[in-house]
Tab-separated table of C-alpha atoms in Angstrom:
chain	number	residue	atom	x	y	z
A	195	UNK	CA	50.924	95.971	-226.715
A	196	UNK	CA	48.973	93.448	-227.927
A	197	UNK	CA	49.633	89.630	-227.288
A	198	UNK	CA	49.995	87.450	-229.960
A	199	UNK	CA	50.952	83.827	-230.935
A	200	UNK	CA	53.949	83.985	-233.132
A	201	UNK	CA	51.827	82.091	-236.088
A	202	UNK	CA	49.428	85.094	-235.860
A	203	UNK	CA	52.485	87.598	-235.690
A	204	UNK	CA	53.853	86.471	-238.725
A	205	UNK	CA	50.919	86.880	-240.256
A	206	UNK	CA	50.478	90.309	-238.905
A	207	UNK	CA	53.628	91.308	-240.549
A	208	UNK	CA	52.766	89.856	-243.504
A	209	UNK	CA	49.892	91.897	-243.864
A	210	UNK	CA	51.938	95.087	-242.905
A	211	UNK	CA	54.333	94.698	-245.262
A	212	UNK	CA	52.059	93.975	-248.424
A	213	UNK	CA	49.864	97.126	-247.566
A	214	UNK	CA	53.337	99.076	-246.886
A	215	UNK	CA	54.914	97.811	-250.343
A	216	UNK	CA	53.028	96.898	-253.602
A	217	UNK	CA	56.005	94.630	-254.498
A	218	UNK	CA	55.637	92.541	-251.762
A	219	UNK	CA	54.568	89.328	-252.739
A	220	UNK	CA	53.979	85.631	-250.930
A	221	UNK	CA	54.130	82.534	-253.030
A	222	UNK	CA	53.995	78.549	-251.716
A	223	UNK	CA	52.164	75.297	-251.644
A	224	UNK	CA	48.579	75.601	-250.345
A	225	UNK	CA	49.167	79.070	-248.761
A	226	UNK	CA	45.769	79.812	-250.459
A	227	UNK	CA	44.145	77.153	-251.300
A	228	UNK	CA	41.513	74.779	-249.437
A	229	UNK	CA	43.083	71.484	-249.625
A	230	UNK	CA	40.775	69.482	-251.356
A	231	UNK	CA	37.548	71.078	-248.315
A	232	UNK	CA	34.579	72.404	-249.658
A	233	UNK	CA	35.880	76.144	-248.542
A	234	UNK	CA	37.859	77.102	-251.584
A	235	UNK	CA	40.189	79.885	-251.405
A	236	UNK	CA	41.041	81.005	-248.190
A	237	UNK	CA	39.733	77.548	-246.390
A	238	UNK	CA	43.335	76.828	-245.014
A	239	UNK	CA	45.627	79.647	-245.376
A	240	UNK	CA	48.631	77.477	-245.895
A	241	UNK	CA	48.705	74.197	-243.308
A	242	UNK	CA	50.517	76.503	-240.609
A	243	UNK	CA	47.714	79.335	-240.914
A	244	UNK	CA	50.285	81.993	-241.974
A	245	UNK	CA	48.501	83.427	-244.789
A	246	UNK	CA	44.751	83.303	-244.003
A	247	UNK	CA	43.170	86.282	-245.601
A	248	UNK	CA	46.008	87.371	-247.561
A	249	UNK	CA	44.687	85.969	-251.340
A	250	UNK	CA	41.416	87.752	-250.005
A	251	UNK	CA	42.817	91.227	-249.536
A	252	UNK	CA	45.877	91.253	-252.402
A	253	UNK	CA	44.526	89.033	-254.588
A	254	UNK	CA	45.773	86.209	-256.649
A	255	UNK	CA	48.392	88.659	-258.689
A	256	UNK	CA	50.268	88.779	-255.109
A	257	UNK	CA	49.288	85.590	-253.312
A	258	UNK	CA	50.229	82.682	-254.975
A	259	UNK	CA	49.741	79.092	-254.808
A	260	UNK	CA	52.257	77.061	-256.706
A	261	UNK	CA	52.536	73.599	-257.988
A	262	UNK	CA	54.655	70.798	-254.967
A	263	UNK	CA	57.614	72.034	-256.483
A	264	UNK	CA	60.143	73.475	-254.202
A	265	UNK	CA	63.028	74.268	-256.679
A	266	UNK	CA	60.197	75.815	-258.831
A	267	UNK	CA	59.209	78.098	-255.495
A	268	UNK	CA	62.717	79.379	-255.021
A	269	UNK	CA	63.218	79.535	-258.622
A	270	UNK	CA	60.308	81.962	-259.101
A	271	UNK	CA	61.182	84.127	-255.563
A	272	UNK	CA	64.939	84.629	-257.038
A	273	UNK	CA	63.306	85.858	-260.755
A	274	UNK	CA	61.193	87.794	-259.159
A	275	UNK	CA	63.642	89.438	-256.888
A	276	UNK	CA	65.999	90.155	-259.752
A	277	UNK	CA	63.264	92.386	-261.420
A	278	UNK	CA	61.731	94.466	-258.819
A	279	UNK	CA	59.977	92.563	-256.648
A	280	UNK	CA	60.181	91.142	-252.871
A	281	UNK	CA	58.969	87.931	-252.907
A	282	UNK	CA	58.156	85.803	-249.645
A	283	UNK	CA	58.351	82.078	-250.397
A	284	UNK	CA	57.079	79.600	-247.997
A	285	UNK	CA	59.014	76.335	-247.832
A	286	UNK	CA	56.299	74.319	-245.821
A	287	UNK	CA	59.166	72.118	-244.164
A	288	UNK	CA	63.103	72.771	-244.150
A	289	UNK	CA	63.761	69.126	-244.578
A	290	UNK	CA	62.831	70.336	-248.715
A	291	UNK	CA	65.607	72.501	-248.751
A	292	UNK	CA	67.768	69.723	-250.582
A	293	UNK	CA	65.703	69.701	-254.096
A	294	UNK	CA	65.890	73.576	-253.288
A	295	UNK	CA	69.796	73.656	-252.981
A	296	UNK	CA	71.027	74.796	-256.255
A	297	UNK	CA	68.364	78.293	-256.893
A	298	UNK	CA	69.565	79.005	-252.838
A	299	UNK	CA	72.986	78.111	-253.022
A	300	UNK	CA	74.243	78.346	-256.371
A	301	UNK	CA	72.207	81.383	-257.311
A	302	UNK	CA	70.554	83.654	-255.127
A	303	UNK	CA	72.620	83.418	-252.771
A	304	UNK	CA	75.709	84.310	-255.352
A	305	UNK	CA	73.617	86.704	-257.864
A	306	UNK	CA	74.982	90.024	-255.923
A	307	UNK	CA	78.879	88.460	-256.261
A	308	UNK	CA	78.455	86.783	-259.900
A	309	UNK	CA	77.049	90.455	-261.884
A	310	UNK	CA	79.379	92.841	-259.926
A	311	UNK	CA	76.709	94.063	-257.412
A	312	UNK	CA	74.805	95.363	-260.251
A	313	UNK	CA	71.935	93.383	-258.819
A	314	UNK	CA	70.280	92.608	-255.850
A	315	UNK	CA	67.991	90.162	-254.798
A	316	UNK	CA	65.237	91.004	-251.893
A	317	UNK	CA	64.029	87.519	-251.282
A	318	UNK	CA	62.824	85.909	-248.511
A	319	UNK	CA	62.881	82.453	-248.331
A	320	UNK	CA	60.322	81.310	-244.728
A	321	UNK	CA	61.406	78.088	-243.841
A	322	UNK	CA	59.340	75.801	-241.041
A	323	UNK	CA	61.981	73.799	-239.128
A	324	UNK	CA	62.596	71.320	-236.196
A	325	UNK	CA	61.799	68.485	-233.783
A	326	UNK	CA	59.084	68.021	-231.368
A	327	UNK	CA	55.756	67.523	-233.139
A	328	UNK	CA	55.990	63.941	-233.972
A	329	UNK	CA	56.545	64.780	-237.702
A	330	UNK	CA	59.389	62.198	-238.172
A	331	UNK	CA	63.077	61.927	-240.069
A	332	UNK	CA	61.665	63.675	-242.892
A	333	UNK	CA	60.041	67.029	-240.992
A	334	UNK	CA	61.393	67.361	-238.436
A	335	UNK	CA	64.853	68.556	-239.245
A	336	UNK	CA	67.055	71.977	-238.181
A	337	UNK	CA	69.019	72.713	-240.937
A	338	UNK	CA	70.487	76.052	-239.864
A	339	UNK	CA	74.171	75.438	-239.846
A	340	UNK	CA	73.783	73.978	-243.154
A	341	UNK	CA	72.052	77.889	-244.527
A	342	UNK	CA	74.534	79.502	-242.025
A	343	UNK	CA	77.971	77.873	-243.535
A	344	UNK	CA	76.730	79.743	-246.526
A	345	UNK	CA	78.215	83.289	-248.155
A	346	UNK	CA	75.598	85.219	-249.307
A	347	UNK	CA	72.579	84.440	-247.182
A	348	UNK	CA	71.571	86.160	-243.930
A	349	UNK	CA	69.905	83.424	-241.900
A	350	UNK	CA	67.049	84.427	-239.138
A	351	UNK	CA	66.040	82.214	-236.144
A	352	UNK	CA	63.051	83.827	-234.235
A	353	UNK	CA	61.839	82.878	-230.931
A	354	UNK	CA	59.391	85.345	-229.639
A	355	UNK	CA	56.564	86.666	-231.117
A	356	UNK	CA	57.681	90.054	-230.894
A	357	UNK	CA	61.112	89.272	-232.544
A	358	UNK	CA	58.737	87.325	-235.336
A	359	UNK	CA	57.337	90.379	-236.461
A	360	UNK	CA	60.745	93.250	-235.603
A	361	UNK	CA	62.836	90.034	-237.629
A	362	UNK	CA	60.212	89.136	-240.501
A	363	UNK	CA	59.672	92.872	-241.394
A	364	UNK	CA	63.691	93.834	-241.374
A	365	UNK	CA	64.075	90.526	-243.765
A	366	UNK	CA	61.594	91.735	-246.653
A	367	UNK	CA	62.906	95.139	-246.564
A	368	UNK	CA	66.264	93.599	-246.781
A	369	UNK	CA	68.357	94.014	-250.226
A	370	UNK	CA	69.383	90.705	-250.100
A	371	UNK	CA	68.104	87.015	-249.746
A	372	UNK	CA	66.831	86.638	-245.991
A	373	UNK	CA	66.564	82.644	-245.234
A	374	UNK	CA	63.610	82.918	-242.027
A	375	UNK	CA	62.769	79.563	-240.158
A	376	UNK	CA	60.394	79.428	-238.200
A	377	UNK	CA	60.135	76.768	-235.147
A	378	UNK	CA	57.253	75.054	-235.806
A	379	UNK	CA	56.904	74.156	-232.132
A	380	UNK	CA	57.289	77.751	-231.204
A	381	UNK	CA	54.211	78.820	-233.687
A	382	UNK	CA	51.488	78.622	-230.301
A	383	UNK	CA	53.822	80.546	-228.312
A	384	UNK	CA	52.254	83.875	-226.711
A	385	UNK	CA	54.215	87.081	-225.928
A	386	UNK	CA	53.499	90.614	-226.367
A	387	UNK	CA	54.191	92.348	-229.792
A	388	UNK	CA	54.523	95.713	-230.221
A	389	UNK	CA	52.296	97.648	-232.519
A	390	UNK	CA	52.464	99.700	-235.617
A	391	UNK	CA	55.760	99.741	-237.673
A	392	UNK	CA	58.208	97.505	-235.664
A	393	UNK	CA	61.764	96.560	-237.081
A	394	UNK	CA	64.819	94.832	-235.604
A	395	UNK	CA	68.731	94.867	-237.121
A	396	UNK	CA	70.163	91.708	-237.881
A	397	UNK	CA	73.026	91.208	-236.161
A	398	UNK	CA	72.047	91.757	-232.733
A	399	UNK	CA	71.262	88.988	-230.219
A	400	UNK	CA	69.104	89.738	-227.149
A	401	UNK	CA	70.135	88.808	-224.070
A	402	UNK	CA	67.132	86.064	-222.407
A	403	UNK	CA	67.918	85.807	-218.951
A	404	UNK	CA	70.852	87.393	-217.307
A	405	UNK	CA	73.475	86.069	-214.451
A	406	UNK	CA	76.869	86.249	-213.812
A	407	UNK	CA	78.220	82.526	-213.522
A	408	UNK	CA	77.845	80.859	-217.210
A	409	UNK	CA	76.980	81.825	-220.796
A	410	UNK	CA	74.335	79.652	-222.384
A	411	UNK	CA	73.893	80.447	-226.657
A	412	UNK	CA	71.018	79.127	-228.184
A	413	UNK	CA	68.289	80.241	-231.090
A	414	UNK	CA	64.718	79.492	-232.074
A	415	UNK	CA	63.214	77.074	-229.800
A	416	UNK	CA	66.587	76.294	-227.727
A	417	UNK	CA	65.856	79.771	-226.454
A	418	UNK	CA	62.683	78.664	-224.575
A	419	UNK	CA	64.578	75.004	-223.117
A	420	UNK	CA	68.018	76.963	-222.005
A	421	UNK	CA	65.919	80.089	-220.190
A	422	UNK	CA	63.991	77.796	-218.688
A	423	UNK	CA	67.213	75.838	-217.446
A	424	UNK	CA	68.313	79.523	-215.926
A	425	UNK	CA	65.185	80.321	-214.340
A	426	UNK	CA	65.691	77.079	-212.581
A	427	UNK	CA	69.713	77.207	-212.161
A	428	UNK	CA	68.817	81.099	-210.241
A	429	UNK	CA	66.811	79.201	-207.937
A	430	UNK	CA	69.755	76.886	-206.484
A	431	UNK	CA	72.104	80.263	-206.243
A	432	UNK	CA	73.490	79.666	-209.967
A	433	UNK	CA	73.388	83.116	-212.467
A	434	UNK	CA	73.437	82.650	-216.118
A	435	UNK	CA	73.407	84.505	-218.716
A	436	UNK	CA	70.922	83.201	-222.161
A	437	UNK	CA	71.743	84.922	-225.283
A	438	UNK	CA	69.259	84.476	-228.036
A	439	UNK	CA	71.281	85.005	-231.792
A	440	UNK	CA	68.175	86.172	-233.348
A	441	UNK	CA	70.347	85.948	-236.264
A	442	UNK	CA	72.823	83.070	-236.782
A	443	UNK	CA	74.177	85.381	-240.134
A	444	UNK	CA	75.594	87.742	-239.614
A	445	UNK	CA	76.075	86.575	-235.882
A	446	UNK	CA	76.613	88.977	-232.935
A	447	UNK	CA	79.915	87.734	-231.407
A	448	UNK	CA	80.601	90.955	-229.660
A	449	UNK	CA	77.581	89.890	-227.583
A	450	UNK	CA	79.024	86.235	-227.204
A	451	UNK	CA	82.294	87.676	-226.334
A	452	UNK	CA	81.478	89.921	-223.995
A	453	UNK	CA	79.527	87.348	-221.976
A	454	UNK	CA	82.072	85.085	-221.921
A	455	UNK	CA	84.565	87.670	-220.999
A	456	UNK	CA	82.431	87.721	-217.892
A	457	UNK	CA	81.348	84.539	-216.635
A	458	UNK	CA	84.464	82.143	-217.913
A	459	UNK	CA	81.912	79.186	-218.974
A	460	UNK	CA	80.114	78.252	-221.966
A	461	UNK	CA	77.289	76.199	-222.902
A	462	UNK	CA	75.762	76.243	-226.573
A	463	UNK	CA	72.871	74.497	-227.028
A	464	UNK	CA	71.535	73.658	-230.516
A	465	UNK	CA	69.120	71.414	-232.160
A	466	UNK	CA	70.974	70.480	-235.218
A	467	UNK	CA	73.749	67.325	-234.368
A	468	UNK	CA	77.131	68.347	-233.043
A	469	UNK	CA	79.591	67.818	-236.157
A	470	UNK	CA	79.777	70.835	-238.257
A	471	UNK	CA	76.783	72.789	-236.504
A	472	UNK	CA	76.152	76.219	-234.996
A	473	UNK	CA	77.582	74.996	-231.554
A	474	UNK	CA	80.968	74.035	-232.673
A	475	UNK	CA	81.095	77.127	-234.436
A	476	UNK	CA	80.177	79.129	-231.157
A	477	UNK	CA	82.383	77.397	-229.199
A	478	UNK	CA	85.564	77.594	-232.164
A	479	UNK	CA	84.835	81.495	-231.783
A	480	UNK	CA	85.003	81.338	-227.908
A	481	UNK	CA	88.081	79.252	-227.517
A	482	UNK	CA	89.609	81.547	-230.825
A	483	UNK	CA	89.039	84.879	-229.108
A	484	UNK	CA	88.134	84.577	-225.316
A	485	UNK	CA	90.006	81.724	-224.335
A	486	UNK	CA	92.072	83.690	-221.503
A	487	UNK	CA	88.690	84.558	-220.403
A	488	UNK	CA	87.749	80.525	-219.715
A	489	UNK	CA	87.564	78.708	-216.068
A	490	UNK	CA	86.134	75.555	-218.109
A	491	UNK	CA	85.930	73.914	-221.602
A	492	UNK	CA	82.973	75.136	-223.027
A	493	UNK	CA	79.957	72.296	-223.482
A	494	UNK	CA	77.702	71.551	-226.074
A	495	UNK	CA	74.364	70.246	-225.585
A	496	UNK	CA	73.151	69.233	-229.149
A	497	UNK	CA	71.547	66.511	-230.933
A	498	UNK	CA	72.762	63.055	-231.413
A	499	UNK	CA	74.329	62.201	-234.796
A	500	UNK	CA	71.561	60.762	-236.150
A	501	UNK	CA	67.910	61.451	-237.741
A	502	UNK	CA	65.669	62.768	-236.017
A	503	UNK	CA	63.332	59.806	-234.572
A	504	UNK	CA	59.674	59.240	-235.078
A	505	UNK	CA	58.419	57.490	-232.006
A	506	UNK	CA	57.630	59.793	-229.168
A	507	UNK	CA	59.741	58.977	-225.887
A	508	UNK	CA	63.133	58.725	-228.704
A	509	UNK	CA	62.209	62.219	-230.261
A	510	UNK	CA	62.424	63.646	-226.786
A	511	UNK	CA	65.694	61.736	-226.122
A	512	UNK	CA	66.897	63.049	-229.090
A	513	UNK	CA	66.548	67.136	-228.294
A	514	UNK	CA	67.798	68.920	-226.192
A	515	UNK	CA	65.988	69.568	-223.092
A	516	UNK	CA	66.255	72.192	-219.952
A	517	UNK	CA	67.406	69.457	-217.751
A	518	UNK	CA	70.306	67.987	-219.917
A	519	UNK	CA	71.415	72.394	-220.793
A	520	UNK	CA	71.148	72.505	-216.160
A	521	UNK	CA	73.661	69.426	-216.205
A	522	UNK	CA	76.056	71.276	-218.666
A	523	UNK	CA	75.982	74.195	-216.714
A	524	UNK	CA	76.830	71.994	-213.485
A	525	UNK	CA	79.423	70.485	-215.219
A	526	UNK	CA	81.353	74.018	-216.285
A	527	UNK	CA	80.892	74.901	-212.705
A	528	UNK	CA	82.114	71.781	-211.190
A	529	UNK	CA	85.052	71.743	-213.616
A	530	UNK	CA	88.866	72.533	-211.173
């Protein structure tokens, strides 16, 4: 297999799929243009380098750059999947998805519901997400429970290469609106992808790391800080198992469950803040259907309730890290 950066897997499958389907197309600001350099077309390949070379080998019919409009981009990706096509829209950063809300929410996400299921709607909406980079209040955000709380959407949080390109391709062969966000601290991350056609279900986490004394949840980048926590927690004695969603809709609880069922602690870690987020939903499942099965009260290790901060040292206060997911676990351990 070959080893890839995640940025460069995405764009592998991007490739894939528009030379495996004609109506595969990939619209979004600047994911052709140069910027205002002297290169022209082609000099940036969108400001995350997801779509170098695409406009080159489909063309401007099927890669598009479109005006700083994101409620125009989402507009045009739900049109087009209503008449035949599978459009891949690039958000450039999550933190748009409020002038975005109504052609998501109100519409795509309700066109199969509103005409019967005489239509369908095979968009894919690739959303750049999360804290780390420095990017401030404004671009840094996770917005994931938000997309999540909402019927009609399937919602896809990658954090491997290899589940970049299995997750991508599954999502624009999907029938229905796929929301994909993509870590943008995870896009330098190297793993080995496997080759030639290459698709993963939604619906089924993967299990990280695997021990016998706590359940940690996580997705996207949370994946990298909580296995990192259990490669350290194994050293000290302490076995724990790190599910990665993969997919926060649908959501594999049988995996959750079954974990739980087995250990008797939870931690969920997530990068979104704690009200009304994918850990209090994890841990509302738990408590609903495995709480026989707990020796603790599960923990969260989340976000504060608040922006996310610009300056450097508060930013890394404000995530979660591997050493504040090793305390939880502690904690569900020490717990009589």
């Amino acid at each position: 297999m070959a080893e890839l950066m995640l940025r460069e897997a995405i764009l592998q499958t991007l490739f894939s799929e528009m030379e495996r389907d004609e109506n595969v197309v990939v619209l979004g600001e600047d994911i052709v243009g140069g910027m205002g350099t002297d290169g022209g077309p082609e000099a940036i390949g969108g400001i995350w380098g997801t779509s170098t070379g695409l406009y080159d080998k489909f063309g401007g019919d099927r890669v598009i750059d479109t005006p700083i409009s994101e409620s125009a981009i989402i507009g045009a990706a739900g049109g087009l999947g209503l008449t035949g096509k599978r459009p891949v829209a690039e958000i450039m950063f999550a933190d748009f998805l409020g002038v975005c809300m109504d052609q998501i929410w109100n519409q795509m996400a309700k066109f199969r519901y509103m005409f019967g299921g005489k239509t369908e709607c095979p968009a894919v909406v690739r959303m750049i997400y999360g804290a780390g980079l420095n990017a401030a209040a404004q671009h840094s955000q996770a917005p994931h429970g938000i997309l999540t709380s909402m019927p009609g959407l399937k919602v896809v949080m990658p954090s491997t290469p290899a589940d970049a390109k299995g997750l991508l391709s599954t999502a624009i062969r999907d029938q229905d609106p796929v929301i994909f966000l993509e870590h943008k601290a995870l896009y330098a991350e190297k793993g080995e992808v496997p080759e030639g056609d290459y698709t993963i279900p939604f619906g089924h986490a993967r299990l990280a790391h695997a021990g016998e004394d706590v359940t940690i949840v996580a997705a996207g980048l949370m994946v990298k800080f909580a296995t990192k926590a259990a490669k350290t927690l194994s050293e000290q004695g302490i076995g724990c198992d790190v599910i990665d969603l993969r997919t926060t809709s649908p959501l594999d609880e049988e995996a959750i469950l079954d974990s739980v069922e087995n250990t008797g602690r939870l931690v969920v870690v997530d990068e979104s803040p704690p009200r009304c987020g994918l850990a209090t939903d994890i841990v509302s499942l738990v408590t609903n259907k495995a709480y026989a099965s707990l020796k603790a009260p599960p923990e969260m290790v989340t976000s504060p309730h608040t922006p996310v901060p610009f300056a450097r040292e508060l930013e890394k206060a404000y995530l979660p890290s591997p050493d504040k997911i090793a305390d939880a676990v502690q904690r569900t351990l020490a717990w009589k």
